[in-house]
Amino acid sequence: MTATTAAPALTARAVLLDMDGTLVNSDAVVERCWRRWSEKHGLDFDEVIHVVHGRQGYASMAVLLPERPMEENLAENREMLAAETADMEGVVPVPGAPAFMASLVGLPHALVTSADVPLSTGRMAAAGLALPEVRVTAESVGASKPDPEGFLKGAAELGFDPADCVVFEDSEAGILAGRAAGMRVVGVGPRAARFGPTVHVDDLTRVRVADAGDQGLRLTFG
């Protein structure tokens, strides 16, 4: 059974969707790639994997190797993105994601992801999910989550005030970014519960979306 925190329905003008861990379960690939990186640099994998979720690779590297020049982080990030894009084994939709995405068709929504265009396109396709028309990817921003830039850009592209948007996120960095943008946050999955989302759900199987007319859209849980 999918659990949620006790919460009323949320009314919003638009929803902004993270990808990895929120719509797509890519943990197997992420762990394979970052385990190799951890071994290369002599770092403890358990500490590394705690940092990397939600951030762009170069930003994770900057946290993990704080003395290293950013140019090296950016170079290795390009290598990491290429490796992740080439590896789709085990990429599957988060439970409930196909129906949830189908329910958003015709309603204002955007993808806001730390992945770049090739990686986000590949993972959404591997999971059998359609890409939203509006997408904010790594190429679109100058700062990684937990900076709110991506969510603020997503709201602006959809034409709505940040306070009128609801974010769906799984990671600490993503939830902090959504809150910093002044948005309500639905935390998805086990990582999200402890980072203070407005609502927490185990997955997307019990999230319902309805057209609320002049009020925008209505989200219910459970």
CSV table of N, CA and C in Angstrom, one decimal, residues 24-97:
chain,number,residue,atom,x,y,z
A,24,VAL,N,11.4,8.5,-12.9
A,24,VAL,CA,12.2,7.4,-13.5
A,24,VAL,C,13.1,6.8,-12.4
A,25,ASN,N,13.1,5.5,-12.2
A,25,ASN,CA,14.0,4.9,-11.3
A,25,ASN,C,15.3,4.5,-12.1
A,26,SER,N,16.3,5.3,-11.9
A,26,SER,CA,17.6,5.1,-12.5
A,26,SER,C,18.7,4.8,-11.5
A,27,ASP,N,18.3,4.4,-10.3
A,27,ASP,CA,19.3,4.2,-9.3
A,27,ASP,C,20.3,3.2,-9.7
A,28,ALA,N,20.0,2.1,-10.4
A,28,ALA,CA,21.0,1.1,-10.7
A,28,ALA,C,22.1,1.7,-11.6
A,29,VAL,N,21.8,2.5,-12.6
A,29,VAL,CA,22.8,3.1,-13.4
A,29,VAL,C,23.6,4.1,-12.6
A,30,VAL,N,22.9,5.0,-11.9
A,30,VAL,CA,23.6,6.0,-11.1
A,30,VAL,C,24.6,5.3,-10.1
A,31,GLU,N,24.2,4.3,-9.5
A,31,GLU,CA,25.1,3.6,-8.5
A,31,GLU,C,26.3,2.9,-9.3
A,32,ARG,N,26.0,2.3,-10.4
A,32,ARG,CA,27.2,1.8,-11.2
A,32,ARG,C,28.2,2.8,-11.6
A,33,CYS,N,27.7,3.9,-12.1
A,33,CYS,CA,28.6,5.0,-12.6
A,33,CYS,C,29.4,5.6,-11.5
A,34,TRP,N,28.7,5.9,-10.4
A,34,TRP,CA,29.3,6.7,-9.3
A,34,TRP,C,30.2,5.7,-8.4
A,35,ARG,N,29.9,4.4,-8.5
A,35,ARG,CA,30.8,3.5,-7.8
A,35,ARG,C,32.1,3.4,-8.5
A,36,ARG,N,32.1,3.4,-9.8
A,36,ARG,CA,33.4,3.4,-10.6
A,36,ARG,C,34.1,4.7,-10.3
A,37,TRP,N,33.4,5.9,-10.2
A,37,TRP,CA,34.1,7.1,-9.9
A,37,TRP,C,34.6,7.2,-8.5
A,38,SER,N,33.9,6.6,-7.6
A,38,SER,CA,34.4,6.6,-6.2
A,38,SER,C,35.7,5.8,-6.1
A,39,GLU,N,35.7,4.6,-6.8
A,39,GLU,CA,36.9,3.8,-6.7
A,39,GLU,C,38.1,4.5,-7.4
A,40,LYS,N,37.8,5.2,-8.5
A,40,LYS,CA,38.9,5.9,-9.1
A,40,LYS,C,39.5,6.9,-8.2
A,41,HIS,N,38.7,7.6,-7.4
A,41,HIS,CA,39.2,8.7,-6.5
A,41,HIS,C,39.5,8.2,-5.1
A,42,GLY,N,39.3,6.9,-4.8
A,42,GLY,CA,39.6,6.4,-3.4
A,42,GLY,C,38.6,7.0,-2.4
A,43,LEU,N,37.4,7.2,-2.8
A,43,LEU,CA,36.3,7.7,-1.9
A,43,LEU,C,35.4,6.6,-1.5
A,44,ASP,N,34.8,6.7,-0.3
A,44,ASP,CA,33.8,5.8,0.2
A,44,ASP,C,32.5,5.9,-0.6
A,45,PHE,N,32.0,4.9,-1.2
A,45,PHE,CA,30.9,4.9,-2.1
A,45,PHE,C,29.6,5.3,-1.3
A,46,ASP,N,29.5,4.9,-0.1
A,46,ASP,CA,28.3,5.2,0.7
A,46,ASP,C,28.2,6.7,0.9
A,47,GLU,N,29.3,7.3,1.1
A,47,GLU,CA,29.3,8.8,1.3
A,47,GLU,C,29.1,9.5,0.0
A,48,VAL,N,29.6,9.0,-1.1
A,48,VAL,CA,29.4,9.6,-2.4
A,48,VAL,C,27.9,9.5,-2.8
A,49,ILE,N,27.3,8.4,-2.7
A,49,ILE,CA,25.9,8.2,-3.2
A,49,ILE,C,25.0,9.1,-2.4
A,50,HIS,N,25.3,9.4,-1.2
A,50,HIS,CA,24.5,10.3,-0.3
A,50,HIS,C,24.5,11.7,-0.9
A,51,VAL,N,25.6,12.1,-1.6
A,51,VAL,CA,25.7,13.4,-2.1
A,51,VAL,C,25.1,13.6,-3.4
A,52,VAL,N,25.2,12.6,-4.3
A,52,VAL,CA,25.0,12.8,-5.7
A,52,VAL,C,23.5,13.0,-6.2
A,53,HIS,N,22.6,12.4,-5.4
A,53,HIS,CA,21.2,12.5,-5.9
A,53,HIS,C,20.7,13.9,-6.0
A,54,GLY,N,20.2,14.3,-7.1
A,54,GLY,CA,19.5,15.6,-7.3
A,54,GLY,C,20.4,16.6,-7.9
A,55,ARG,N,21.7,16.5,-7.7
A,55,ARG,CA,22.7,17.5,-8.2
A,55,ARG,C,23.2,17.1,-9.6
A,56,GLN,N,23.7,18.2,-10.3
A,56,GLN,CA,24.5,17.9,-11.5
A,56,GLN,C,25.8,17.3,-11.1
A,57,GLY,N,26.4,16.5,-11.9
A,57,GLY,CA,27.6,15.8,-11.6
A,57,GLY,C,28.7,16.7,-11.1
A,58,TYR,N,29.0,17.7,-11.8
A,58,TYR,CA,30.1,18.6,-11.5
A,58,TYR,C,29.9,19.2,-10.1
A,59,ALA,N,28.6,19.5,-9.7
A,59,ALA,CA,28.3,20.0,-8.4
A,59,ALA,C,28.6,19.0,-7.3
A,60,SER,N,28.2,17.7,-7.6
A,60,SER,CA,28.5,16.7,-6.6
A,60,SER,C,30.0,16.5,-6.4
A,61,MET,N,30.7,16.6,-7.5
A,61,MET,CA,32.2,16.4,-7.5
A,61,MET,C,32.8,17.6,-6.7
A,62,ALA,N,32.3,18.8,-6.8
A,62,ALA,CA,32.8,19.9,-6.1
A,62,ALA,C,32.6,19.7,-4.6
A,63,VAL,N,31.5,19.1,-4.2
A,63,VAL,CA,31.3,18.8,-2.7
A,63,VAL,C,32.2,17.7,-2.3
A,64,LEU,N,32.4,16.7,-3.1
A,64,LEU,CA,33.2,15.6,-2.7
A,64,LEU,C,34.7,15.8,-2.8
A,65,LEU,N,35.2,16.6,-3.7
A,65,LEU,CA,36.6,16.9,-3.9
A,65,LEU,C,36.7,18.5,-3.9
A,66,PRO,N,36.6,19.1,-2.7
A,66,PRO,CA,36.5,20.5,-2.6
A,66,PRO,C,37.7,21.3,-3.1
A,67,GLU,N,38.9,20.6,-3.1
A,67,GLU,CA,40.1,21.3,-3.4
A,67,GLU,C,40.4,21.2,-4.9
A,68,ARG,N,39.6,20.5,-5.6
A,68,ARG,CA,39.9,20.2,-7.0
A,68,ARG,C,39.4,21.4,-7.9
A,69,PRO,N,40.2,21.8,-8.9
A,69,PRO,CA,39.7,22.9,-9.8
A,69,PRO,C,38.4,22.5,-10.5
A,70,MET,N,37.5,23.5,-10.7
A,70,MET,CA,36.2,23.2,-11.3
A,70,MET,C,36.4,22.7,-12.7
A,71,GLU,N,37.4,23.1,-13.4
A,71,GLU,CA,37.6,22.7,-14.8
A,71,GLU,C,37.7,21.1,-14.8
A,72,GLU,N,38.3,20.5,-13.8
A,72,GLU,CA,38.4,19.1,-13.8
A,72,GLU,C,37.1,18.4,-13.5
A,73,ASN,N,36.3,19.1,-12.6
A,73,ASN,CA,34.9,18.6,-12.3
A,73,ASN,C,34.1,18.6,-13.6
A,74,LEU,N,34.2,19.7,-14.3
A,74,LEU,CA,33.4,19.9,-15.6
A,74,LEU,C,33.8,18.8,-16.6
A,75,ALA,N,35.1,18.6,-16.7
A,75,ALA,CA,35.5,17.6,-17.7
A,75,ALA,C,35.0,16.2,-17.3
A,76,GLU,N,35.2,15.8,-16.0
A,76,GLU,CA,34.7,14.5,-15.6
A,76,GLU,C,33.2,14.4,-15.6
A,77,ASN,N,32.5,15.5,-15.4
A,77,ASN,CA,31.0,15.5,-15.6
A,77,ASN,C,30.6,15.1,-17.0
A,78,ARG,N,31.3,15.7,-18.0
A,78,ARG,CA,31.0,15.3,-19.4
A,78,ARG,C,31.2,13.8,-19.6
A,79,GLU,N,32.3,13.2,-19.0
A,79,GLU,CA,32.5,11.8,-19.1
A,79,GLU,C,31.4,11.0,-18.4
A,80,MET,N,31.0,11.5,-17.2
A,80,MET,CA,29.9,10.8,-16.5
A,80,MET,C,28.6,10.9,-17.2
A,81,LEU,N,28.2,12.0,-17.8
A,81,LEU,CA,27.0,12.1,-18.6
A,81,LEU,C,27.0,11.1,-19.8
A,82,ALA,N,28.1,11.0,-20.4
A,82,ALA,CA,28.2,10.1,-21.6
A,82,ALA,C,28.1,8.7,-21.1
A,83,ALA,N,28.7,8.3,-20.0
A,83,ALA,CA,28.6,6.9,-19.5
A,83,ALA,C,27.2,6.6,-19.1
A,84,GLU,N,26.5,7.6,-18.4
A,84,GLU,CA,25.1,7.3,-18.0
A,84,GLU,C,24.2,7.2,-19.2
A,85,THR,N,24.4,8.1,-20.2
A,85,THR,CA,23.6,8.0,-21.4
A,85,THR,C,23.7,6.7,-22.2
A,86,ALA,N,24.9,6.1,-22.1
A,86,ALA,CA,25.1,4.9,-22.8
A,86,ALA,C,24.6,3.6,-22.0
A,87,ASP,N,24.2,3.8,-20.8
A,87,ASP,CA,23.8,2.7,-19.9
A,87,ASP,C,22.3,2.9,-19.5
A,88,MET,N,21.4,2.2,-20.1
A,88,MET,CA,20.0,2.3,-19.7
A,88,MET,C,19.5,1.0,-19.1
A,89,GLU,N,20.4,0.1,-18.7
A,89,GLU,CA,20.0,-1.2,-18.1
A,89,GLU,C,19.4,-0.9,-16.7
A,90,GLY,N,18.2,-1.4,-16.5
A,90,GLY,CA,17.5,-1.2,-15.2
A,90,GLY,C,16.8,0.1,-15.1
A,91,VAL,N,16.7,0.9,-16.1
A,91,VAL,CA,15.9,2.1,-16.0
A,91,VAL,C,14.5,1.8,-16.2
A,92,VAL,N,13.6,2.1,-15.2
A,92,VAL,CA,12.2,1.8,-15.3
A,92,VAL,C,11.4,3.0,-14.7
A,93,PRO,N,10.1,3.0,-15.0
A,93,PRO,CA,9.3,4.1,-14.4
A,93,PRO,C,9.1,3.9,-12.9
A,94,VAL,N,9.0,4.9,-12.2
A,94,VAL,CA,8.6,4.9,-10.8
A,94,VAL,C,7.1,4.4,-10.8
A,95,PRO,N,6.8,3.5,-9.9
A,95,PRO,CA,5.4,3.0,-9.9
A,95,PRO,C,4.4,4.2,-9.9
A,96,GLY,N,3.4,4.0,-10.8
A,96,GLY,CA,2.4,5.0,-11.0
A,96,GLY,C,2.7,6.2,-12.0
A,97,ALA,N,4.0,6.2,-12.4
A,97,ALA,CA,4.4,7.3,-13.3
A,97,ALA,C,3.7,7.4,-14.6
